Short mmCIF file of C-alpha atoms and ligand atoms in Angstrom, two decimals:
data_model
loop_
_atom_site.label_atom_id
_atom_site.label_comp_id
_atom_site.label_asym_id
_atom_site.label_seq_id
_atom_site.Cartn_x
_atom_site.Cartn_y
_atom_site.Cartn_z
CA MET A 244 -3.73 -10.46 -4.48
CA LYS A 245 -3.74 -6.67 -4.22
CA ILE A 246 -0.32 -5.01 -4.21
CA GLY A 247 0.42 -1.33 -3.82
CA ILE A 248 1.13 1.55 -1.49
CA GLU A 249 0.67 0.63 2.18
CA THR A 250 2.00 3.93 3.53
CA ILE A 251 3.27 7.13 1.92
CA SER A 252 4.83 10.23 3.44
CA MET A 253 6.67 13.35 2.45
CA TYR A 254 9.34 15.62 3.85
CA VAL A 255 10.43 19.07 2.70
CA PRO A 256 13.18 21.34 4.09
CA GLY A 257 12.32 23.85 6.82
CA TYR A 258 13.01 26.90 4.62
CA GLY A 259 11.67 28.40 1.44
CA LEU A 260 11.65 31.42 -0.83
CA ASP A 261 8.53 33.30 -1.83
CA LEU A 262 8.75 33.73 -5.60
CA ARG A 263 7.69 37.38 -5.20
CA GLU A 264 11.14 37.91 -3.67
CA LEU A 265 12.78 36.11 -6.58
CA ALA A 266 10.75 38.08 -9.13
CA LYS A 267 11.93 41.31 -7.49
CA ALA A 268 15.57 40.20 -7.48
CA ARG A 269 15.40 39.09 -11.12
CA ASN A 270 13.34 42.08 -12.24
CA VAL A 271 10.68 39.76 -13.68
CA ASP A 272 6.91 40.26 -13.61
CA TYR A 273 5.68 37.97 -10.77
CA ALA A 274 2.71 37.01 -12.99
CA LYS A 275 5.14 35.07 -15.18
CA TYR A 276 5.98 32.82 -12.23
CA HIS A 277 2.55 32.78 -10.66
CA GLN A 278 0.39 32.40 -13.78
CA GLY A 279 2.84 31.53 -16.55
CA ILE A 280 4.52 28.56 -14.86
CA GLY A 281 2.19 28.27 -11.86
CA GLN A 282 4.73 28.62 -9.02
CA GLU A 283 4.39 30.61 -5.78
CA PHE A 284 7.03 29.35 -3.37
CA MET A 285 10.00 26.99 -3.41
CA SER A 286 11.55 24.87 -0.69
CA VAL A 287 15.24 25.54 -0.13
CA PRO A 288 17.46 23.05 1.73
CA SER A 289 19.63 24.47 4.51
CA PRO A 290 23.34 23.55 4.51
CA ASP A 291 22.65 20.69 6.94
CA GLU A 292 20.03 19.00 4.71
CA ASP A 293 20.74 16.79 1.73
CA VAL A 294 18.93 14.02 -0.14
CA ILE A 295 19.81 11.54 2.61
CA THR A 296 18.42 13.59 5.50
CA MET A 297 15.29 14.50 3.51
CA GLY A 298 14.81 10.85 2.51
CA ALA A 299 15.39 9.52 6.04
CA ASN A 300 12.95 12.06 7.49
CA ALA A 301 10.28 11.02 4.97
CA ALA A 302 10.95 7.32 5.54
CA LEU A 303 10.68 7.67 9.32
CA GLN A 304 7.05 8.71 8.87
CA ALA A 305 6.32 6.03 6.24
CA LEU A 306 7.57 3.34 8.62
CA GLU A 307 5.25 4.34 11.48
CA GLY A 308 3.21 1.24 12.31
CA VAL A 309 5.02 -0.96 9.74
CA GLU A 310 6.86 -4.03 11.06
CA ARG A 311 10.48 -3.33 10.14
CA GLU A 312 11.45 -7.01 9.86
CA ALA A 313 9.25 -7.27 6.75
CA ILE A 314 11.35 -4.63 4.93
CA GLN A 315 13.87 -6.67 2.95
CA THR A 316 14.52 -4.14 0.18
CA VAL A 317 15.24 -0.42 0.33
CA ILE A 318 15.36 1.40 -3.03
CA PHE A 319 16.68 4.94 -3.09
CA ALA A 320 15.72 6.93 -6.19
CA THR A 321 17.50 10.22 -6.89
CA GLU A 322 19.28 12.33 -9.45
CA SER A 323 21.11 14.31 -6.74
CA GLY A 324 23.17 11.37 -5.45
CA ILE A 325 25.94 12.09 -2.93
CA ASP A 326 28.29 9.31 -4.02
CA GLN A 327 29.17 7.65 -7.33
CA SER A 328 29.57 4.27 -5.68
CA LYS A 329 27.78 3.76 -2.37
CA ALA A 330 23.98 3.67 -2.50
CA GLY A 331 22.14 6.38 -0.56
CA ALA A 332 19.83 3.55 0.55
CA ILE A 333 22.57 2.29 2.90
CA TYR A 334 22.75 5.57 4.83
CA ILE A 335 18.96 5.60 5.15
CA HIS A 336 18.89 1.94 6.16
CA HIS A 337 21.38 2.75 8.93
CA LEU A 338 19.64 5.94 10.13
CA LEU A 339 16.36 4.02 10.40
CA ASP A 340 17.83 0.96 12.17
CA LEU A 341 16.43 -1.41 9.54
CA PRO A 342 17.21 -5.14 9.78
CA SER A 343 20.62 -6.10 8.39
CA ASN A 344 19.18 -8.91 6.24
CA CYS A 345 18.13 -6.38 3.66
CA ARG A 346 18.91 -5.49 0.04
CA THR A 347 19.81 -1.80 -0.53
CA VAL A 348 20.18 -0.13 -3.89
CA GLU A 349 20.14 3.29 -5.59
CA MET A 350 18.41 3.84 -8.94
CA LYS A 351 18.79 6.55 -11.55
CA GLN A 352 16.88 7.70 -14.61
CA ALA A 353 16.26 11.41 -14.04
CA CYS A 354 12.85 12.07 -12.44
CA CYS A 355 11.29 8.70 -13.22
CA SER A 356 13.56 6.22 -11.37
CA SER A 357 11.09 6.40 -8.45
CA THR A 358 8.45 4.94 -10.79
CA SER A 359 10.74 2.14 -11.95
CA ALA A 360 11.44 1.53 -8.24
CA LEU A 361 7.69 1.24 -7.70
CA HIS A 362 7.30 -1.33 -10.48
CA PHE A 363 10.34 -3.33 -9.34
CA ALA A 364 8.81 -3.31 -5.85
CA LEU A 365 5.46 -4.60 -7.16
CA ALA A 366 7.29 -7.48 -8.87
CA THR A 367 9.25 -8.28 -5.70
CA VAL A 368 6.09 -8.39 -3.59
CA ALA A 369 4.27 -10.48 -6.23
CA LEU A 370 7.03 -13.10 -5.89
CA LYS A 371 7.39 -12.80 -2.11
CA PRO A 372 4.10 -11.47 -0.66
CA GLU A 373 5.41 -11.62 2.90
CA GLN A 374 8.09 -9.02 2.06
CA LYS A 375 7.71 -5.25 1.96
CA VAL A 376 9.78 -2.75 -0.01
CA LEU A 377 10.70 0.73 1.18
CA ILE A 378 11.08 3.24 -1.65
CA VAL A 379 12.66 6.61 -0.91
CA ALA A 380 12.67 9.27 -3.64
CA SER A 381 14.61 12.38 -2.70
CA ASP A 382 15.94 15.29 -4.74
CA GLU A 383 17.01 18.88 -4.86
CA ALA A 384 16.22 20.67 -8.15
CA ARG A 385 19.02 23.12 -8.98
CA TYR A 386 19.34 25.12 -12.20
CA GLY A 387 21.57 28.00 -11.17
CA LEU A 388 21.03 31.57 -10.01
CA GLY A 389 19.47 33.76 -12.67
CA THR A 390 18.62 30.90 -15.08
CA ALA A 391 15.20 30.36 -16.69
CA GLY A 392 14.81 27.18 -14.63
CA GLU A 393 15.47 28.95 -11.30
CA PRO A 394 11.80 29.69 -10.42
CA THR A 395 10.99 25.97 -10.86
CA GLN A 396 13.57 24.85 -8.28
CA GLY A 397 12.49 23.03 -5.13
CA ALA A 398 13.38 20.07 -2.94
CA GLY A 399 11.78 17.24 -1.04
CA ALA A 400 11.40 13.53 -0.51
CA VAL A 401 8.65 10.94 -0.61
CA ALA A 402 8.84 7.52 1.04
CA MET A 403 6.47 4.64 0.31
CA VAL A 404 6.09 1.16 1.73
CA ILE A 405 4.97 -1.23 -1.02
CA SER A 406 3.30 -4.41 0.14
CA ALA A 407 0.52 -6.94 -0.34
CA HIS A 408 -1.53 -4.93 2.19
CA PRO A 409 -2.06 -1.64 0.36
CA LYS A 410 -3.94 0.80 2.57
CA VAL A 411 -3.58 3.82 0.29
CA MET A 412 -3.57 2.59 -3.31
CA GLU A 413 -3.56 -0.61 -5.29
CA VAL A 414 -1.13 -0.12 -8.18
CA ASP A 415 -1.74 -1.82 -11.55
CA VAL A 416 1.02 -3.92 -13.09
CA ASP A 417 0.37 -2.74 -16.65
CA VAL A 418 2.59 0.12 -17.76
CA GLY A 419 3.00 2.00 -21.05
CA TYR A 420 6.68 2.83 -21.60
CA PHE A 421 8.67 5.05 -23.93
CA THR A 422 12.43 5.64 -24.22
CA GLU A 423 14.28 7.93 -26.62
CA ASP A 424 17.85 9.23 -26.52
CA VAL A 425 17.45 13.04 -26.34
CA MET A 426 19.34 15.86 -24.59
CA ASP A 427 16.57 17.95 -23.04
CA PHE A 428 17.98 18.03 -19.49
CA TRP A 429 21.13 16.48 -18.05
CA ARG A 430 23.81 17.03 -15.42
CA PRO A 431 27.42 16.01 -16.11
CA ASN A 432 29.30 14.66 -13.07
CA TYR A 433 31.37 17.84 -12.72
CA LEU A 434 28.36 20.19 -12.41
CA ASP A 435 26.13 20.89 -9.41
CA GLU A 436 23.40 22.37 -11.58
CA ALA A 437 21.38 20.79 -14.36
CA LEU A 438 21.72 21.90 -17.97
CA VAL A 439 18.44 22.18 -19.78
CA ASP A 440 16.99 23.07 -23.15
CA GLY A 441 13.77 24.29 -21.55
CA LYS A 442 11.37 24.71 -24.46
CA TYR A 443 12.62 21.53 -26.12
CA SER A 444 12.20 19.62 -22.82
CA ILE A 445 8.49 20.51 -22.79
CA LYS A 446 8.05 19.19 -26.34
CA VAL A 447 9.89 15.98 -25.51
CA TYR A 448 7.82 15.54 -22.32
CA LEU A 449 4.56 15.87 -24.29
CA ASN A 450 5.73 13.47 -26.98
CA ALA A 451 6.74 10.92 -24.31
CA LEU A 452 3.26 11.29 -22.77
CA GLU A 453 1.59 10.51 -26.13
CA GLN A 454 3.86 7.53 -26.76
CA CYS A 455 3.40 6.11 -23.25
CA TRP A 456 -0.36 6.52 -23.41
CA ASN A 457 -0.49 4.79 -26.83
CA HIS A 458 1.60 1.89 -25.52
CA TYR A 459 -0.55 1.70 -22.37
CA GLN A 460 -3.72 1.65 -24.46
CA GLN A 461 -2.39 -1.11 -26.71
CA ALA A 462 -1.52 -3.18 -23.64
CA THR A 463 -4.73 -2.63 -21.66
CA GLY A 464 -7.46 -1.35 -24.00
CA ALA A 465 -8.01 1.47 -21.46
CA ILE A 466 -9.65 4.73 -22.49
CA PHE A 467 -9.21 8.27 -21.16
CA GLU A 468 -12.63 8.13 -19.45
CA ASP A 469 -11.50 5.17 -17.29
CA PHE A 470 -9.70 7.61 -14.99
CA ASP A 471 -11.24 9.99 -12.47
CA HIS A 472 -8.03 11.88 -11.71
CA PHE A 473 -4.59 12.27 -13.21
CA CYS A 474 -1.17 12.86 -11.66
CA TYR A 475 1.66 14.02 -13.92
CA HIS A 476 5.34 14.47 -13.30
CA LEU A 477 5.48 18.12 -12.26
CA PRO A 478 8.60 20.11 -13.15
CA PHE A 479 6.32 23.11 -12.44
CA SER A 480 2.59 23.05 -11.80
CA ARG A 481 1.37 24.42 -15.15
CA MET A 482 3.12 21.53 -16.88
CA GLY A 483 0.53 19.18 -15.32
CA LEU A 484 -2.33 21.15 -16.81
CA LYS A 485 -0.58 21.50 -20.18
CA ALA A 486 0.02 17.74 -20.27
CA HIS A 487 -3.56 16.91 -19.31
CA LEU A 488 -5.07 19.18 -21.97
CA HIS A 489 -2.65 17.72 -24.51
CA LEU A 490 -3.75 14.15 -23.72
CA ALA A 491 -7.43 15.14 -23.63
CA ARG A 492 -7.10 16.74 -27.09
CA GLN A 493 -5.38 13.66 -28.46
CA GLU A 494 -8.14 11.46 -27.06
CA LYS A 495 -10.88 13.84 -28.28
CA SER A 496 -12.31 14.00 -24.76
CA SER A 497 -15.83 15.41 -24.52
CA LEU A 498 -15.17 16.82 -21.03
CA SER A 499 -15.42 20.59 -20.59
CA ALA A 500 -12.30 22.66 -19.83
CA ARG A 501 -13.54 22.98 -16.24
CA GLU A 502 -14.05 19.22 -15.84
CA LEU A 503 -10.59 18.54 -17.27
CA GLN A 504 -9.08 21.06 -14.87
CA GLN A 505 -10.84 19.37 -11.92
CA GLN A 506 -9.23 16.06 -12.89
CA VAL A 507 -5.73 17.42 -12.47
CA GLU A 508 -5.87 20.58 -10.32
CA PRO A 509 -5.92 18.83 -6.88
CA SER A 510 -2.56 17.19 -7.64
CA LEU A 511 -0.87 20.52 -8.47
CA HIS A 512 -1.24 22.36 -5.18
CA TYR A 513 1.83 21.06 -3.30
CA ASN A 514 4.09 21.52 -6.33
CA ARG A 515 2.99 25.15 -6.62
CA ILE A 516 4.20 25.83 -3.08
CA ASN A 517 7.19 23.47 -3.06
CA GLY A 518 8.69 23.49 -6.55
CA ASN A 519 10.20 20.58 -8.44
CA ALA A 520 11.55 17.67 -6.41
CA TYR A 521 12.50 15.55 -9.44
CA THR A 522 12.00 11.85 -8.43
CA ALA A 523 9.61 12.80 -5.63
CA SER A 524 7.57 15.23 -7.71
CA LEU A 525 4.96 12.84 -9.15
CA TYR A 526 4.30 11.33 -5.72
CA ILE A 527 4.11 14.72 -4.01
CA GLY A 528 1.38 15.33 -6.62
CA LEU A 529 -0.36 12.14 -5.48
CA LEU A 530 -0.21 13.32 -1.85
CA SER A 531 -1.58 16.70 -2.89
CA LEU A 532 -4.55 14.88 -4.43
CA LEU A 533 -5.07 12.49 -1.50
CA ASP A 534 -4.89 15.30 1.08
CA GLN A 535 -7.78 17.28 -0.46
CA PRO A 536 -10.39 17.30 2.34
CA GLN A 537 -13.34 17.93 -0.01
CA LEU A 538 -12.69 14.87 -2.21
CA ASN A 539 -13.75 11.37 -1.28
CA LEU A 540 -11.42 9.33 -3.44
CA GLU A 541 -12.32 5.84 -2.23
CA GLY A 542 -12.37 3.58 -5.31
CA ALA A 543 -11.21 6.41 -7.61
CA ARG A 544 -9.06 5.46 -10.58
CA VAL A 545 -5.94 7.60 -10.91
CA GLY A 546 -3.79 7.76 -14.06
CA PHE A 547 -0.08 8.52 -13.59
CA PHE A 548 2.46 9.85 -16.06
CA SER A 549 6.04 9.67 -14.91
CA TYR A 550 8.68 11.47 -16.98
CA GLY A 551 12.46 11.40 -16.69
CA SER A 552 14.49 13.59 -19.05
CA GLY A 553 16.92 12.01 -21.40
CA CYS A 554 14.28 10.49 -21.76
CA MET A 555 12.02 7.78 -20.41
CA GLY A 556 8.32 7.90 -19.58
CA ALA A 557 5.77 5.55 -18.02
CA PHE A 558 1.96 5.66 -17.87
CA PHE A 559 0.13 3.47 -15.37
CA GLY A 560 -2.96 3.40 -13.18
CA GLY A 561 -3.95 2.85 -9.58
CA THR A 562 -7.10 2.57 -7.46
CA VAL A 563 -7.51 4.45 -4.19
CA MET A 564 -8.35 2.09 -1.32
CA ALA A 565 -11.36 2.37 0.98
CA GLY A 566 -10.25 4.03 4.24
CA TYR A 567 -7.18 5.56 2.55
CA ARG A 568 -7.26 8.61 4.84
CA GLU A 569 -6.40 6.56 7.92
CA GLY A 570 -2.67 6.74 8.44
CA LEU A 571 -2.13 9.34 5.71
CA ASN A 572 -1.16 11.89 8.37
CA SER A 573 -2.29 14.79 6.17
CA GLU A 574 -2.26 17.32 9.04
CA ALA A 575 1.47 16.77 9.64
CA ARG A 576 2.18 17.34 5.94
CA ILE A 577 0.11 20.49 5.81
CA ALA A 578 1.92 21.79 8.92
CA LEU A 579 5.29 20.88 7.40
CA LEU A 580 4.59 22.99 4.33
CA ARG A 581 2.96 25.82 6.29
CA ASP A 582 5.71 26.13 8.90
CA ARG A 583 8.67 26.57 6.56
CA ARG A 584 10.58 29.71 7.42
CA ARG A 585 10.61 32.35 4.68
CA LEU A 586 14.11 33.27 3.57
CA SER A 587 15.09 36.72 2.38
CA TYR A 588 16.60 36.75 -1.11
CA GLU A 589 20.08 37.19 0.45
CA GLU A 590 19.58 34.19 2.76
CA TYR A 591 18.41 32.10 -0.20
CA GLU A 592 21.58 32.93 -2.12
CA GLU A 593 23.68 32.09 0.93
CA PHE A 594 21.99 28.67 1.33
CA TYR A 595 22.14 28.06 -2.40
CA THR A 596 25.85 28.77 -2.76
CA HIS A 597 26.90 26.89 0.37
CA ALA A 598 29.16 23.99 -0.60
CA LEU A 599 30.81 21.24 1.43
CA PRO A 600 34.63 21.24 1.26
CA GLU A 601 36.09 18.91 -1.36
CA ASN A 602 39.51 18.54 0.29
CA GLY A 603 38.42 15.98 2.90
CA HIS A 604 39.18 18.32 5.81
CA ALA A 605 36.88 18.10 8.81
CA TYR A 606 33.93 20.49 8.53
CA ARG A 607 30.88 21.05 10.74
CA THR A 608 27.62 22.42 9.35
CA ARG A 609 25.72 25.04 11.35
CA ARG A 610 22.52 23.75 12.93
CA HIS A 611 19.32 24.83 11.18
CA ARG A 612 15.66 23.82 11.38
CA THR A 613 15.54 20.17 10.33
CA GLY A 614 13.54 17.04 11.04
CA ALA A 615 14.87 14.13 13.06
CA PHE A 616 18.06 13.75 10.98
CA ARG A 617 20.64 16.28 9.81
CA LEU A 618 23.95 16.41 8.01
CA ALA A 619 26.42 17.25 10.78
CA GLY A 620 29.44 17.72 8.51
CA VAL A 621 32.21 15.96 6.62
CA GLU A 622 35.33 14.13 7.77
CA ASN A 623 37.87 12.30 5.60
CA HIS A 624 35.59 12.73 2.58
CA GLN A 625 32.73 11.05 4.49
CA ARG A 626 29.39 12.70 5.21
CA ILE A 627 28.46 12.51 8.87
CA TYR A 628 24.77 12.28 9.74
CA GLU A 629 23.22 12.65 13.15
CA ARG A 630 19.89 12.22 14.86
CA VAL A 631 18.49 15.45 16.20
CA PRO A 632 17.39 15.40 19.84
CA VAL A 633 13.60 15.35 19.97
CA GLN A 634 13.25 18.77 21.58
CA MET A 635 15.49 20.34 18.88
CA ALA A 636 13.78 18.84 15.82
CA ALA A 637 11.68 21.96 15.29
CA HIS A 638 10.62 21.13 11.78
CA SER A 639 8.20 18.27 11.15
CA ASP A 640 6.21 17.24 14.18
CA ALA A 641 5.54 13.86 12.60
CA SER A 642 9.26 13.01 12.27
CA THR A 643 9.87 14.15 15.80
CA ARG A 644 7.06 12.00 17.17
CA ALA A 645 8.21 9.01 15.15
CA TYR A 646 11.80 9.48 16.27
CA ALA A 647 10.71 9.63 19.88
CA ALA A 648 9.08 6.24 19.37
CA ALA A 649 11.94 4.72 17.32
CA PRO A 650 14.57 2.47 18.85
CA ALA A 651 17.66 4.39 19.96
N1 LIG B 732 2.35 37.00 -17.17
C1 LIG B 732 1.75 35.78 -17.35
N2 LIG B 732 2.33 34.79 -18.07
C2 LIG B 732 3.55 35.00 -18.60
C3 LIG B 732 4.21 36.23 -18.44
C4 LIG B 732 3.56 37.27 -17.69
N3 LIG B 732 4.12 38.46 -17.49
N4 LIG B 732 5.39 36.15 -19.08
C5 LIG B 732 5.47 34.90 -19.61
N5 LIG B 732 4.36 34.22 -19.33
C6 LIG B 732 4.02 32.84 -19.68
C7 LIG B 732 4.45 32.47 -21.08
O1 LIG B 732 3.47 32.84 -22.03
C8 LIG B 732 4.61 30.96 -20.96
O2 LIG B 732 3.36 30.33 -20.99
P1 LIG B 732 3.07 29.16 -22.05
O3 LIG B 732 4.03 28.07 -21.72
O4 LIG B 732 1.66 28.77 -21.76
O5 LIG B 732 3.32 29.73 -23.37
C9 LIG B 732 5.15 30.79 -19.53
O6 LIG B 732 4.81 32.01 -18.84
C10 LIG B 732 6.65 30.62 -19.46
O7 LIG B 732 7.23 31.68 -20.17
P2 LIG B 732 8.51 31.43 -21.08
O8 LIG B 732 8.31 30.22 -21.92
O9 LIG B 732 8.88 32.68 -21.73
O10 LIG B 732 9.53 31.13 -19.90
P3 LIG B 732 11.04 30.78 -19.90
O11 LIG B 732 11.69 30.95 -21.22
O12 LIG B 732 11.60 31.60 -18.82
O13 LIG B 732 11.12 29.20 -19.56
C11 LIG B 732 10.76 27.03 -18.76
C12 LIG B 732 10.14 28.41 -18.96
C13 LIG B 732 11.21 26.49 -20.10
C14 LIG B 732 9.73 26.11 -18.16
C15 LIG B 732 11.97 27.19 -17.78
O14 LIG B 732 11.51 27.51 -16.51
C16 LIG B 732 12.85 25.96 -17.69
O15 LIG B 732 13.79 25.77 -18.46
N6 LIG B 732 12.55 25.07 -16.69
C17 LIG B 732 13.32 23.85 -16.44
C18 LIG B 732 13.03 22.76 -17.43
C19 LIG B 732 11.67 22.16 -17.25
O16 LIG B 732 11.04 22.28 -16.24
N7 LIG B 732 11.22 21.43 -18.29
C20 LIG B 732 9.95 20.74 -18.24
C21 LIG B 732 9.97 19.44 -19.03
S1 LIG B 732 11.40 18.43 -18.58
C22 LIG B 732 10.91 17.63 -17.13
O17 LIG B 732 9.77 17.59 -16.80
C23 LIG B 732 11.97 17.00 -16.26
C24 LIG B 732 12.25 17.87 -15.09
O18 LIG B 732 11.75 17.68 -14.00
C25 LIG B 732 13.14 18.99 -15.31
#
């Protein structure tokens, strides 16, 4: 039985900041952002977007053509959770009118809980092949104004339906794991922004990659040359290239620098123009690879390295299915990224510093460009979400179309 990704989709906010603007405001040479860390643009959520609205908008697209009754598990993966108790999966389950006989849960381990969600989903489907699992990974990467991490910020969500009818990718069950208690990046409950030891985090990431690969090799006997393409967790796009060259050196690969670059470059493009989206980042990289019009990936073997600070890593493989392009909806994704409105630096700061009241008083958010769902405000310490009328959902044609077709 083949198990894997039946559908996959992505959502990003309707606004972004060109890093040229940020470089000017921070008096930094733009080449440091553009070449040094490989970033050009970052998505910025408006005050009426959060991880729930981004996740629900992504999931709406992933559920197009999928029979909802088969979804008996929804896993929400995030490190930007909105509640210490209630799972974000329940809000998304409600917004999407999913069947009530359903298990809903939220998972956390920095950027790699989405990958654990994927492997838990594979196990669920292996036991119950008639069931499907909806995974929603959604995050907003925040480091603080003027910090070294600021140019790597971003936001977005990926949703995947995992089933015994994979149309996009069959995912292997073998995984190489590594866990080590380190403080490279963390966010205490009382902070809105992550704390990070940047240079150390890169070292720890690369060590986790080595350890995961070694464990994966012991378990499977696989070699570097077994893979045609690689997708890495992308805190910023140059990290993917750094990681790939590191692994290639360790494995004494005979490929040229150009060939190595071609194995990883297609997965970097969306990150470069979106920024980090933590749990969603690796899978946005996969979509970036799959959307490349010049590559025929049918049957291609893809190696994945998922990294979550703190830290845990996982290395695993997958095989792209024949006919994977059908249902990928690449045009909608390309339009979504292209049509984001450019913020001025002042507007970015205004969005960034906007905070919901913490006193429980009723508060309405101003309407901005969103997909089919938005955060309407807060009342009695409860976030209020609403569906956006079709004609007003300016951002994301795909969500709008899907909403128009969804039950009211
Ligand atoms: N022109 C071209 N390149 C330039 C340049 C210029 N004018 N100035 C600097 N550079 C290059 C540097 O040489 C360097 O390249 P190398 O890494 O190849 O040496 C690169 O630009 C970055 O320069 P610095 O190291 O001086 O940059 P920095 O001190 O400002 O920090 C960072 C960079 C550590 C990545 C920082 O952005 C940060 O802390 N980011 C957040 C943490 C992070 O992303 N960690 C990654 C691993 S952890 C993880 O993956 C989990 C997660 O999602 C967070």
